[in-house]
Structure formats: C-alpha cells, structure tokens
CSV table of C-alpha atoms and ligand atoms in Angstrom, one decimal:
chain,number,residue,atom,x,y,z
U,9,MET,CA,21.4,267.8,77.3
U,10,LYS,CA,21.5,266.6,73.7
U,11,MET,CA,25.1,265.5,74.2
U,12,ALA,CA,24.2,263.4,77.3
U,13,PHE,CA,21.4,261.7,75.3
U,14,ARG,CA,23.9,261.0,72.7
U,15,ALA,CA,26.4,259.6,75.2
U,16,LEU,CA,23.8,257.3,76.6
U,17,ALA,CA,22.5,256.3,73.2
U,18,LEU,CA,26.0,255.4,72.4
U,19,LEU,CA,26.0,253.3,75.4
U,20,LEU,CA,22.6,251.6,74.7
U,21,LEU,CA,23.9,250.8,71.1
U,22,ALA,CA,25.5,247.5,71.8
U,23,ALA,CA,25.1,245.0,69.1
U,24,ALA,CA,28.0,242.6,68.7
U,25,GLN,CA,27.7,238.9,68.1
U,26,PRO,CA,29.0,236.6,70.8
U,27,LEU,CA,31.6,235.0,68.8
U,28,SER,CA,35.0,233.2,70.0
U,29,ALA,CA,38.1,231.1,69.5
U,30,HIS,CA,36.2,228.0,68.6
U,31,VAL,CA,33.3,230.0,66.9
U,32,GLY,CA,30.2,230.9,69.0
U,33,SER,CA,31.3,228.5,71.7
U,34,PRO,CA,33.0,230.3,74.6
U,35,ASP,CA,32.4,227.9,77.4
U,36,VAL,CA,35.0,225.5,78.4
U,37,TYR,CA,34.4,221.7,78.9
U,38,TYR,CA,37.0,219.6,80.3
U,39,GLU,CA,37.6,215.9,81.6
U,40,GLY,CA,40.8,215.1,83.3
U,41,ASP,CA,42.6,213.9,86.5
U,42,ALA,CA,43.4,215.9,89.6
U,43,GLY,CA,45.9,213.4,91.0
U,44,PRO,CA,43.7,210.5,92.1
U,45,TYR,CA,40.4,212.2,91.3
U,46,HIS,CA,38.8,212.2,87.9
U,47,LEU,CA,36.9,215.4,87.3
U,48,PHE,CA,34.5,216.9,84.8
U,49,VAL,CA,34.9,220.7,84.6
U,50,THR,CA,32.7,223.2,83.0
U,51,VAL,CA,33.7,226.9,83.0
U,52,ARG,CA,31.0,229.3,81.8
U,53,MET,CA,32.7,232.4,80.6
U,54,PRO,CA,31.5,235.8,81.3
U,55,GLN,CA,30.3,238.1,78.4
U,56,VAL,CA,32.5,240.9,79.6
U,57,ILE,CA,35.9,241.3,81.2
U,58,PRO,CA,36.3,241.9,84.1
U,59,GLY,CA,33.5,239.5,84.7
U,60,VAL,CA,32.4,236.5,86.7
U,61,ALA,CA,32.9,232.9,85.4
U,62,GLU,CA,30.9,230.1,86.8
U,63,ILE,CA,32.6,227.0,87.6
U,64,GLN,CA,31.0,223.6,87.9
U,65,VAL,CA,33.0,220.5,88.9
U,66,ARG,CA,31.7,217.0,89.0
U,67,ALA,CA,33.8,214.4,90.7
U,68,GLU,CA,33.6,210.9,89.4
U,69,SER,CA,34.2,209.1,92.8
U,70,GLY,CA,32.6,210.0,96.1
U,71,ASP,CA,35.8,210.5,98.0
U,72,VAL,CA,36.4,214.3,97.1
U,73,GLN,CA,35.9,216.4,100.1
U,74,ALA,CA,36.9,219.9,99.0
U,75,ILE,CA,37.7,221.6,95.8
U,76,ARG,CA,39.5,225.0,95.6
U,77,ILE,CA,39.9,227.1,92.4
U,78,VAL,CA,42.2,229.9,91.5
U,79,PRO,CA,42.6,231.9,88.2
U,80,LEU,CA,46.1,232.6,86.7
U,81,ARG,CA,47.7,233.5,83.5
U,82,LEU,CA,48.4,230.6,81.3
U,83,THR,CA,52.1,231.6,80.5
U,84,GLY,CA,54.5,234.3,81.3
U,85,PRO,CA,54.6,236.5,84.4
U,86,GLY,CA,51.9,235.6,86.9
U,87,SER,CA,51.5,232.1,85.6
U,88,ASN,CA,52.9,230.7,88.8
U,89,LEU,CA,51.9,233.3,91.3
U,90,ALA,CA,48.6,232.0,92.6
U,91,PRO,CA,46.5,234.3,94.8
U,92,THR,CA,44.5,232.7,97.7
U,93,PRO,CA,42.2,230.1,96.3
U,94,ASP,CA,38.5,230.1,96.6
U,95,LEU,CA,36.5,227.1,98.0
U,96,LEU,CA,33.7,225.5,95.8
U,97,GLU,CA,30.4,224.9,97.3
U,98,VAL,CA,29.2,221.3,97.5
U,99,SER,CA,25.8,220.7,96.2
U,100,LYS,CA,23.2,219.8,98.8
U,101,ASP,CA,21.6,217.1,96.7
U,102,ASP,CA,24.8,215.7,95.2
U,103,PRO,CA,27.9,215.5,97.2
U,104,GLN,CA,30.0,214.9,94.0
U,105,PHE,CA,28.9,218.1,92.4
U,106,PHE,CA,30.8,221.3,93.3
U,107,THR,CA,30.1,225.0,92.0
U,108,GLY,CA,31.5,228.4,92.4
U,109,THR,CA,32.2,231.7,90.7
U,110,LEU,CA,35.5,233.3,89.8
U,111,TRP,CA,36.3,236.9,88.8
U,112,LEU,CA,38.3,237.1,85.6
U,113,MET,CA,40.1,240.4,85.5
U,114,GLU,CA,42.0,240.4,82.3
U,115,SER,CA,41.7,239.1,78.7
U,116,GLY,CA,43.8,236.6,77.1
U,117,ALA,CA,45.1,233.2,77.9
U,118,LEU,CA,44.2,232.3,81.4
U,119,GLN,CA,44.0,229.1,83.4
U,120,VAL,CA,41.8,228.0,86.3
U,121,ARG,CA,43.8,225.8,88.6
U,122,ILE,CA,41.7,223.3,90.4
U,123,MET,CA,42.8,221.6,93.7
U,124,ALA,CA,41.0,218.6,95.0
U,125,GLU,CA,41.3,217.2,98.4
U,126,GLY,CA,39.9,214.0,99.9
U,127,ALA,CA,40.3,210.6,101.2
U,128,LYS,CA,43.2,209.8,98.7
U,129,GLY,CA,45.1,213.0,99.4
U,130,LYS,CA,45.5,216.1,97.2
U,131,GLY,CA,45.5,216.5,93.5
U,132,GLU,CA,45.7,219.4,91.1
U,133,LEU,CA,44.7,220.1,87.5
U,134,SER,CA,44.7,223.1,85.3
U,135,VAL,CA,42.0,224.2,82.8
U,136,PRO,CA,43.1,226.8,80.0
U,137,VAL,CA,40.5,229.3,79.3
U,138,ALA,CA,40.3,231.9,76.6
U,139,SER,CA,39.3,235.1,78.5
U,140,PHE,CA,37.8,237.9,76.3
U,141,ALA,CA,34.8,240.3,76.3
U,142,GLN,CA,32.2,238.9,73.8
U,143,ARG,CA,30.3,242.1,73.6
U,144,THR,CA,29.4,245.5,75.1
U,145,LEU,CA,26.6,245.1,77.6
U,146,PRO,CA,23.9,247.6,77.2
U,147,MET,CA,23.3,249.9,80.2
U,148,GLN,CA,20.0,249.0,82.1
U,149,LYS,CA,17.3,251.6,81.2
U,150,SER,CA,16.5,252.2,84.8
U,151,LEU,CA,20.2,252.9,85.6
U,152,ALA,CA,20.4,255.3,82.4
U,153,GLY,CA,17.3,257.1,83.6
U,154,LEU,CA,18.4,257.5,87.2
U,155,LEU,CA,21.9,258.9,85.9
U,156,LEU,CA,20.3,261.2,83.6
U,157,LEU,CA,18.1,262.5,86.3
U,158,LEU,CA,21.0,263.0,88.6
U,159,MET,CA,22.9,264.8,85.9
U,160,LEU,CA,20.0,267.2,85.4
U,161,LEU,CA,19.7,267.8,89.1
U,162,LEU,CA,23.3,268.5,89.5
U,163,THR,CA,23.4,270.8,86.5
U,164,VAL,CA,20.4,272.8,87.5
U,165,GLY,CA,21.6,272.8,91.1
U,166,ALA,CA,25.0,274.1,90.2
U,167,ILE,CA,23.6,276.8,88.1
U,168,SER,CA,21.1,278.0,90.6
U,169,ILE,CA,23.6,277.9,93.5
U,170,ALA,CA,26.1,280.1,91.5
U,171,GLY,CA,23.2,282.4,90.7
U,172,ALA,CA,21.8,282.6,94.3
U,173,GLY,CA,25.4,283.0,95.7
U,174,ALA,CA,26.2,286.0,93.3
U,175,ARG,CA,22.9,287.7,94.0
U,176,GLU,CA,22.4,287.3,97.8
U,177,ALA,CA,25.8,286.3,99.5
U,178,SER,CA,26.8,289.9,100.2
U,179,LEU,CA,23.2,291.2,101.2
U,180,GLU,CA,22.6,292.2,104.8
U,181,PRO,CA,19.7,290.0,106.4
U,182,GLY,CA,16.3,291.3,105.4
U,183,MET,CA,17.5,293.4,102.4
U,184,THR,CA,16.0,292.7,98.9
U,185,PRO,CA,18.6,292.3,95.9
U,186,GLY,CA,18.9,295.4,93.7
U,187,PRO,CA,19.5,295.5,90.0
U,188,ALA,CA,23.3,295.2,90.4
U,189,ASN,CA,22.9,292.2,92.3
U,190,VAL,CA,20.6,290.7,89.7
U,191,ARG,CA,23.0,291.6,87.0
U,192,ARG,CA,25.8,289.9,88.9
U,193,SER,CA,23.6,286.8,89.3
U,194,ARG,CA,22.9,286.7,85.6
U,195,ILE,CA,26.7,286.8,84.8
U,196,ALA,CA,27.5,284.2,87.4
U,197,MET,CA,24.8,281.8,86.0
U,198,THR,CA,26.0,282.3,82.3
U,199,VAL,CA,29.6,281.5,83.4
U,200,THR,CA,28.4,278.5,85.3
U,201,VAL,CA,26.3,277.2,82.3
U,202,ILE,CA,29.4,277.4,80.1
U,203,LEU,CA,31.5,275.7,82.6
U,204,VAL,CA,28.9,272.9,83.2
U,205,LEU,CA,28.4,272.4,79.4
U,206,GLY,CA,32.3,272.3,79.1
U,207,LEU,CA,32.4,269.7,81.9
U,208,LEU,CA,29.6,267.6,80.2
U,209,TYR,CA,31.5,267.7,77.0
U,210,VAL,CA,34.7,266.5,78.5
U,211,GLY,CA,32.7,263.8,80.4
U,212,LYS,CA,31.1,262.7,77.1
U,213,SER,CA,34.5,262.5,75.4
U,214,TRP,CA,36.0,260.5,78.2
U,215,TRP,CA,33.1,258.2,78.0
U,216,GLY,CA,33.6,257.9,74.3
U,217,VAL,CA,37.2,257.0,74.5
U,218,GLU,CA,36.5,254.4,77.0
U,219,ASP,CA,33.8,253.1,75.0
U,220,THR,CA,35.8,252.9,71.8
U,221,SER,CA,38.8,251.2,73.5
U,222,TYR,CA,36.4,248.6,75.0
U,223,GLN,CA,34.8,248.0,71.6
U,224,ARG,CA,38.2,247.6,70.0
U,225,ARG,CA,39.1,245.0,72.6
U,226,VAL,CA,35.8,243.2,71.7
U,227,ASN,CA,36.7,243.4,68.1
U,228,PHE,CA,40.3,242.2,68.7
U,229,TYR,CA,39.0,238.9,70.0
U,230,LYS,CA,36.5,238.3,67.2
U,231,PRO,CA,37.5,235.3,65.1
U,232,PRO,CA,39.9,236.6,62.4
U,233,ARG,CA,39.1,236.4,58.8
U,234,ALA,CA,40.5,233.6,56.8
U,235,GLU,CA,41.6,235.2,53.6
U,236,THR,CA,42.1,232.5,51.0
U,237,THR,CA,43.5,232.5,47.6
U,238,LEU,CA,43.8,229.6,45.2
U,239,GLU,CA,47.2,229.3,43.3
U,240,ASN,CA,48.0,227.0,40.4
U,241,GLY,CA,44.5,225.5,40.4
U,242,ASN,CA,45.0,223.5,43.6
U,243,ARG,CA,47.1,225.3,46.2
U,244,LEU,CA,45.1,227.0,48.9
U,245,VAL,CA,47.0,229.9,50.6
U,246,ILE,CA,45.4,231.1,53.9
U,247,ARG,CA,46.1,234.5,55.6
U,248,ALA,CA,44.7,235.7,58.9
U,249,LYS,CA,43.2,239.1,59.2
U,250,GLY,CA,41.9,240.4,62.6
U,251,GLU,CA,38.9,242.6,62.8
U,252,ASP,CA,41.0,245.1,64.8
U,253,SER,CA,44.1,246.5,63.0
U,254,ARG,CA,46.3,245.7,66.0
U,255,TRP,CA,45.6,241.9,65.7
U,256,THR,CA,48.2,241.3,62.9
U,257,ASP,CA,51.0,243.2,64.9
U,258,ARG,CA,50.2,241.3,68.2
U,259,ILE,CA,49.5,237.7,67.0
U,260,ASN,CA,52.7,236.5,65.4
U,261,MET,CA,51.6,233.9,62.9
U,262,GLY,CA,55.4,232.8,62.7
U,263,ARG,CA,55.1,231.7,66.4
U,264,VAL,CA,51.8,229.7,66.6
U,265,LEU,CA,52.2,226.4,68.6
U,266,PRO,CA,51.8,223.0,67.2
U,267,ASP,CA,48.5,221.7,68.2
U,268,HIS,CA,48.2,217.8,68.1
U,269,ASN,CA,50.9,217.5,65.6
U,270,HIS,CA,50.0,220.4,63.3
U,271,LEU,CA,50.4,224.2,63.3
U,272,MET,CA,46.9,224.6,61.6
U,273,HIS,CA,43.8,222.4,61.4
U,274,LEU,CA,41.8,223.4,58.4
U,275,PHE,CA,38.2,222.4,57.8
U,276,LEU,CA,36.5,223.0,54.5
U,277,ILE,CA,32.8,222.3,54.6
U,278,ALA,CA,30.4,222.4,51.7
U,279,LEU,CA,27.8,225.1,51.8
U,280,PRO,CA,25.0,225.1,52.7
U,281,GLY,CA,24.2,221.5,53.5
U,282,MET,CA,27.5,220.2,55.0
U,283,ASP,CA,27.4,217.2,52.6
U,284,ARG,CA,31.1,217.2,52.3
U,285,MET,CA,33.9,217.9,54.6
U,286,TRP,CA,37.7,218.0,54.5
U,287,HIS,CA,40.0,218.1,57.6
U,288,LEU,CA,43.5,219.3,56.2
U,289,HIS,CA,46.7,220.5,57.8
U,290,PRO,CA,48.3,223.4,55.9
U,291,GLU,CA,52.0,224.2,56.3
U,292,ARG,CA,53.3,227.5,57.3
U,293,LEU,CA,54.9,229.7,54.6
U,294,GLN,CA,57.8,232.1,55.3
U,295,GLU,CA,55.6,235.3,55.8
U,296,GLY,CA,53.3,233.8,58.2
U,297,ALA,CA,50.7,232.6,55.7
U,298,PHE,CA,49.7,229.0,55.6
U,299,ALA,CA,49.3,226.8,52.4
U,300,VAL,CA,48.0,223.4,51.6
U,301,ASP,CA,47.8,221.4,48.2
U,302,LEU,CA,44.1,220.6,48.1
U,303,PRO,CA,42.9,217.1,47.1
U,304,SER,CA,40.4,216.8,44.2
U,305,MET,CA,37.1,218.7,45.2
U,306,PRO,CA,34.0,219.5,43.4
U,307,ALA,CA,33.4,223.1,42.4
U,308,GLY,CA,31.2,225.1,44.8
U,309,PRO,CA,31.0,227.3,47.8
U,310,TYR,CA,32.8,226.1,51.1
U,311,GLN,CA,32.9,227.2,54.6
U,312,VAL,CA,36.5,227.8,56.0
U,313,PHE,CA,37.3,227.2,59.6
U,314,ALA,CA,41.1,227.2,60.5
U,315,ASP,CA,42.3,226.3,64.1
U,316,ILE,CA,45.5,227.8,65.4
U,317,VAL,CA,47.0,228.5,69.0
U,318,ASP,CA,49.1,231.5,69.5
U,319,GLU,CA,52.4,231.5,71.4
U,320,ARG,CA,50.5,232.5,74.6
U,321,GLY,CA,48.3,229.5,74.4
U,322,PHE,CA,45.2,231.4,73.1
U,323,PRO,CA,43.1,229.5,70.6
U,324,TRP,CA,41.9,231.3,67.5
U,325,THR,CA,39.6,230.0,64.7
U,326,LEU,CA,40.0,231.8,61.4
U,327,VAL,CA,36.7,232.0,59.6
U,328,GLY,CA,35.8,232.6,56.0
U,329,THR,CA,34.1,231.3,52.8
U,330,ILE,CA,35.7,230.3,49.5
U,331,GLU,CA,34.2,229.6,46.1
U,332,LEU,CA,36.2,226.9,44.6
U,333,PRO,CA,36.3,225.8,40.9
U,334,GLN,CA,36.6,222.0,40.2
U,335,VAL,CA,40.0,221.1,41.8
U,336,GLU,CA,42.1,218.4,40.3
U,337,GLY,CA,44.5,217.6,43.4
U,338,LYS,CA,46.5,214.8,44.9
U,339,PRO,CA,45.1,212.0,46.9
U,340,LEU,CA,44.7,212.5,50.8
U,341,ALA,CA,47.8,211.5,52.8
U,342,GLY,CA,49.0,211.5,56.4
U,343,ASP,CA,46.5,213.0,58.9
U,344,ASP,CA,44.3,214.5,56.3
U,345,SER,CA,40.8,213.2,55.9
U,346,SER,CA,37.5,213.8,54.2
U,347,TRP,CA,33.8,212.8,54.2
U,348,SER,CA,31.0,213.1,51.8
U,349,GLY,CA,27.4,212.0,52.2
U,350,ALA,CA,23.8,213.4,52.7
U,351,PRO,CA,23.2,217.0,53.4
U,352,LEU,CA,22.1,218.1,57.0
U,353,VAL,CA,18.6,216.9,57.8
U,354,THR,CA,16.9,218.2,61.0
U,355,THR,CA,14.4,216.1,62.6
U,356,GLN,CA,13.4,216.0,66.3
U,357,GLN,CA,14.9,212.7,66.8
U,358,GLY,CA,18.0,213.5,64.7
U,359,SER,CA,20.3,210.7,63.7
U,360,ASN,CA,22.3,208.3,65.9
U,361,THR,CA,23.9,205.9,63.6
U,362,SER,CA,26.4,206.6,60.9
U,363,GLN,CA,27.5,204.0,58.4
U,364,LEU,CA,31.3,203.6,57.8
U,365,PRO,CA,32.7,202.3,54.5
U,366,ASP,CA,33.5,198.8,55.6
U,367,SER,CA,29.9,198.0,56.9
U,368,ALA,CA,31.0,199.0,60.4
U,369,ARG,CA,29.2,201.9,62.0
U,370,ILE,CA,29.5,204.5,64.6
U,371,VAL,CA,26.5,204.7,67.1
U,372,TRP,CA,25.9,207.9,69.2
U,373,GLU,CA,24.6,206.7,72.6
U,374,ARG,CA,22.5,209.9,73.0
U,375,GLY,CA,19.8,208.6,75.2
U,376,SER,CA,16.2,209.4,74.6
U,377,SER,CA,15.8,212.9,76.3
U,378,PRO,CA,15.8,215.9,74.1
U,379,LEU,CA,19.0,217.8,73.7
U,380,LYS,CA,19.4,221.1,75.5
U,381,SER,CA,21.8,223.9,75.0
U,382,ASN,CA,24.1,225.0,77.7
U,383,VAL,CA,24.1,221.7,79.4
U,384,ALA,CA,27.5,219.8,79.8
U,385,MET,CA,27.1,216.4,78.3
U,386,ASP,CA,29.4,213.3,77.6
U,387,PHE,CA,29.0,212.7,73.8
U,388,LYS,CA,29.7,209.0,73.8
U,389,PHE,CA,30.2,207.2,70.4
U,390,ARG,CA,30.5,203.4,70.0
U,391,VAL,CA,32.3,202.1,66.8
U,392,GLU,CA,30.9,198.7,66.0
U,393,GLY,CA,31.5,196.0,63.5
U,394,LYS,CA,29.0,194.1,61.4
U,395,ASP,CA,28.3,191.9,64.4
U,396,GLY,CA,27.3,194.8,66.6
U,397,LYS,CA,30.4,194.4,68.8
U,398,PRO,CA,32.8,197.3,69.4
U,399,VAL,CA,35.6,197.0,66.9
U,400,GLU,CA,39.1,196.1,67.9
U,401,ASP,CA,41.1,197.9,65.4
U,402,MET,CA,41.0,201.5,66.8
U,403,GLU,CA,44.2,203.4,67.0
U,404,PRO,CA,45.2,206.9,67.8
U,405,TYR,CA,44.4,209.6,65.2
U,406,MET,CA,46.8,212.6,65.8
U,407,GLY,CA,47.6,211.2,69.2
U,408,MET,CA,44.0,210.9,70.4
U,409,ALA,CA,41.0,208.4,70.4
U,410,GLY,CA,38.9,210.7,68.4
U,411,HIS,CA,38.3,214.2,67.1
U,412,ALA,CA,34.8,215.8,67.0
U,413,GLU,CA,33.6,218.9,65.2
U,414,PHE,CA,30.4,220.5,66.2
U,415,VAL,CA,28.9,222.7,63.5
U,416,ARG,CA,25.6,224.7,63.7
U,417,SER,CA,23.5,224.6,60.4
U,418,ASP,CA,24.2,228.4,59.9
U,419,PHE,CA,27.9,228.1,60.7
U,420,THR,CA,27.8,230.5,63.7
U,421,VAL,CA,29.0,227.7,65.9
U,422,PHE,CA,32.2,225.6,65.3
U,423,ALA,CA,34.0,223.7,68.0
U,424,HIS,CA,36.7,221.2,67.5
U,425,VAL,CA,36.6,218.9,70.5
U,426,HIS,CA,38.6,216.0,71.9
U,427,PRO,CA,38.1,213.4,74.5
U,428,SER,CA,39.6,215.7,77.1
U,429,GLY,CA,37.2,218.4,76.1
U,430,SER,CA,36.9,221.7,74.2
U,431,ILE,CA,40.5,223.0,75.1
U,432,PRO,CA,43.1,222.9,72.4
U,433,MET,CA,45.9,220.4,73.2
U,434,ALA,CA,48.6,223.0,72.8
U,435,SER,CA,47.0,225.1,75.5
U,436,LEU,CA,46.6,222.1,77.8
U,437,GLU,CA,50.2,221.3,77.4
U,438,LEU,CA,51.1,224.8,78.5
U,439,ALA,CA,48.9,224.3,81.6
U,440,GLN,CA,50.3,220.9,82.4
U,441,ALA,CA,53.9,222.4,82.1
U,442,GLY,CA,52.9,225.0,84.7
U,443,LEU,CA,51.8,222.2,87.0
U,444,MET,CA,55.0,220.3,86.4
U,445,SER,CA,57.1,223.3,87.6
U,446,ASP,CA,55.7,222.5,91.1
U,447,PRO,CA,56.5,218.8,91.6
U,448,SER,CA,55.0,218.6,95.0
U,449,ALA,CA,51.5,219.3,93.4
U,450,MET,CA,52.1,216.8,90.7
U,451,PRO,CA,51.2,213.3,91.6
U,452,ALA,CA,52.9,210.4,89.9
U,453,GLY,CA,51.2,208.9,86.9
U,454,MET,CA,49.1,211.9,86.1
U,455,ALA,CA,48.3,211.9,82.5
U,456,MET,CA,45.9,214.1,80.4
U,457,ALA,CA,42.6,212.4,79.6
U,458,GLY,CA,42.5,211.3,76.0
U,459,THR,CA,46.0,212.2,75.0
U,460,ALA,CA,48.7,209.8,73.6
U,461,PRO,CA,46.8,206.6,74.6
U,462,SER,CA,49.1,203.4,74.2
U,463,GLY,CA,48.2,199.9,73.0
U,464,PRO,CA,44.9,199.1,71.3
U,465,LEU,CA,42.1,201.6,71.9
U,466,PRO,CA,38.6,200.5,73.0
U,467,GLY,CA,35.9,200.9,70.4
U,468,VAL,CA,34.2,203.7,72.4
U,469,VAL,CA,35.0,207.3,72.4
U,470,ALA,CA,33.6,210.2,74.4
U,471,PHE,CA,33.7,213.9,74.2
U,472,PRO,CA,32.7,216.2,77.0
U,473,TYR,CA,31.0,219.3,75.5
U,474,GLY,CA,27.7,221.3,75.5
U,475,PHE,CA,25.9,222.9,72.7
U,476,PRO,CA,26.1,226.8,73.2
U,477,GLN,CA,22.8,227.6,71.8
U,478,PRO,CA,19.6,226.0,70.5
U,479,GLY,CA,19.5,225.1,66.8
U,480,ASP,CA,20.4,222.5,64.3
U,481,TYR,CA,23.9,220.9,64.5
U,482,ARG,CA,25.9,218.5,62.6
U,483,ILE,CA,28.6,216.5,64.5
U,484,PHE,CA,31.6,215.0,62.7
U,485,VAL,CA,33.2,212.3,64.7
U,486,GLN,CA,36.7,211.2,63.3
U,487,VAL,CA,38.5,208.1,64.5
U,488,LYS,CA,41.3,206.0,63.0
U,489,ARG,CA,40.9,202.3,62.3
U,490,ALA,CA,43.7,200.1,60.9
U,491,GLY,CA,45.5,203.0,59.5
U,492,GLN,CA,42.4,204.6,58.0
U,493,VAL,CA,40.6,207.7,59.2
U,494,GLU,CA,36.9,207.3,59.3
U,495,THR,CA,34.2,209.9,59.9
U,496,GLY,CA,30.8,209.4,61.3
U,497,VAL,CA,28.2,212.1,60.8
U,498,PHE,CA,25.3,212.9,63.2
U,499,ASP,CA,22.5,215.5,63.0
U,500,ALA,CA,21.0,217.0,66.2
U,501,GLN,CA,18.1,219.4,67.0
U,502,VAL,CA,18.9,221.3,70.2
U,503,GLU,CA,16.3,223.0,72.3
X,22,CU,CU1,41.6,217.3,66.7
C-alpha cells in the first residue's frame, strides 16, 4: 500500500511554473483579415496537451454570419490535411462575437485555421499557435481517494476470492473445511498477495515512466537558458541550452528562421528597475551560437531575453541574466535601438504619456477603467508632436508600424508584440504560405495586418494583446520616425 501512496504522492507533486515561448504569456492574440472580414482572434491555450483551447473571435463588421475553426500542424505533413471544421457559437448579446473550443492533441507549432462566411462571401485566415504542456496537472483529491479505495477493494477482494476458492471449491454442500483445506487456502492467499504486490509494482513503474516522460515534455518546452559570455570586452556570445537534454539535438540553431529581418531579437534590460533597455540583433556564428558587438553600456546586472523561431515555426525565448562590466562599444546602427530613463514605478493610474527626445511624445489611449489580466485589449498609442497633432514622419521599423515589449516587474512575463498581435512574424509567414497553397481560399488583396506597410504611416499604432496575470508591467513601445528609432515607456498596474 505504501507504494500506491508513493505513486499518488508523485502525482500530486506537480509544481512547474507556467512559462512559454514569449515568457509566461502562452495565449495568442491576433488581428487580421479573413478575406473581406477584419477579425480579432484570441486563443486561450490549455495548460496540458492534449487539452482544450478556447477560441474567441470578434468581427469588426456585422456581416459575418458563420465562423468555422480547425487545428492543423503549421508545417510539414498534416499542415494541409484539414479535418472537418467546428462551428463557433455566436454570442446571444453580441452578434459580432463568436466563441468555441478546440482539442489540441499534439505539442509543437500548430495553427488554427479560421473560415468566415457572410454577406461578402468567404474568407480564411490562419493563426499559428505554440502548443505545449505548461505543467503537470495535479490529480483531484476526490479522484485520488476514490482510486485508492477501489484499489484496496480489488486487492482485498482478489486475495479473499483466491483464499475462499482454495478452501471451499471442492467441498460437498454442507461440509465444513478441514485442516488440509485451510492450509491450501493459506498457500493460495500468500501466492495471491505476492502476485497482487507484483502487479501493483508493475503498475507503479508504468505510472512512473508515463509521469517522467510527460515531465520531460513539460521541461522540453520551458524557455531555454541564454548562456552568455563576454569576449574582448564588448562582444556578447549567446548560446541556447534547453532544460531537457534533448532540446539541443532537436532544435537546430543553424536553421532558425528570420523573424522580421533578423534571426534573433535580443533584449537587454537593466535589473531590477528596467531603467535601461537595448533591442539588438545578434548574428549567427558557425556553431549555432549567436554574437553581437555591444554598444557602450554601464556596468551592472541585466536581464536577457532573446527571441528566435525554429524551422518548424515554433517561437522560443531564451532567458538569462548577465553581470556586465562597463562596456566601451560602438554606436548603435541599423535596426538596433536603446532607451534609458526612470525606473519602473507602480501606481494605480500608471503612466500614459512618454516624452520623446524631440519634444514629441507617445500617448497611450488606455481609457479610465482599471486594467484586468486575461482580457484581450487593443493597446493604442498615439505619437504626437509639440502641437498635440499626430506626427507625420512615422515609417516602418523592421517592416512594421511598431514593436511593443510587455515585461512584468519580476521578469516572469515577457512578450514581444506587433500590430498583428503576439505571434512572431516568421510563424505568420508560414501560416500564410499554407493558405496560399490553396488559391481558391485566398481572396485577392489579402495582406497581413501591420506587415510591410507602404507609404507614410499614420501617427497611431495599436497592438492586440492581454496581460497574462495581475502585477506591475512596463511596456516599451518602439516606432521609427524620420530614420530614428524612438521608444516610449509606460507603466501599468494590472488587477
Ligand atoms: Cu518586433
């Protein structure tokens, strides 16, 4: 029985942090066009795989009649063989809001294909999702109790049936068992006890093997460690190391995909107050490591977040910390950018304006209601000049109107978000290519929201996202104006 208790205790011992690619922010927020319909999509990812994802779709216009969804692999076999789609339910109070659930059966880079139908015909879009078990769910105490009771009942039952059978099966009716029968019964019961204990042991081992392999899968998808070394005083070398030993074999750093022009987006954020931030783009070295020549930086501890997308379209964020000496480096160039200012302050009302160097500023149109976690929001930022009017010199920064980084004060949440949402552009491109292979489903003029805008950009940029948990956050909003990258910083308290 002790073994059974141990097996159950093992099961109840489930304490893994829910972390993910993007760190601590597993849900997917997306804004884009399904043919003629503009949709806002939220995918709430399950904590375990297989598990149920919750899908919410809001249509911008009122002419969408039905929305169907189906899960697929993002790339490779199965990425174009769609099972029968499920119909989303229309909200009773709001005909533009659709909800439904979807079983996700496997881990890895998946996509949720969304098919909208309405007055303007049909349209499709595809939302890449990173599917992985975030933790081992503990067994419910009532279920554990019931199983233990059943096990006891079966064990005692099996032993007593074997004993009774050996003692009384060959007796004539009305006869009482003699000493020989009793001896045979004791032997049968002893043998059965040994057999049952053997069975329980095998069962416990089986359970243990399953549990270990599940735990390994959970560890496999934890954010890999960013192992950093400083060479020659200013060259930072970054290597990824997965929590599970199989990670390095399976994730080929030599084949990561370029994500909005760069193989890696590296963020160095001053600890603990986030009063300095660098957004850099390391180059890949021969052996799968990455390296970047640092700009001049003051000595101190820094948090490291490094975004990559593997060849299957699965996004990973390497996480680490580094203690840097005073670095004498070269000036920033290309897409690299930096910001410095006041440390994070957390007040209920937070901050909604951020001054830019040329007396322009970024204003967060956050409304007056308190910020809530796990609510899909459109984070809208207005870049305005001295005169209070939106600036007219905005241009694409790495192909997009803006980039936003959401960081929780304790660094357990990090999300790099774009106007199209929380999905890396490299994964979106793979999903888009999948749609392209079926031209009948691809209406003309379809473009990804927020990518490769042409012509002058409006002085407003919006990011669909939701805070994954309550706490204090700093939001870095990065835009490009007249060839210069500018960063606005906003602090927010989330309930
Ligand atoms: Cu970006």
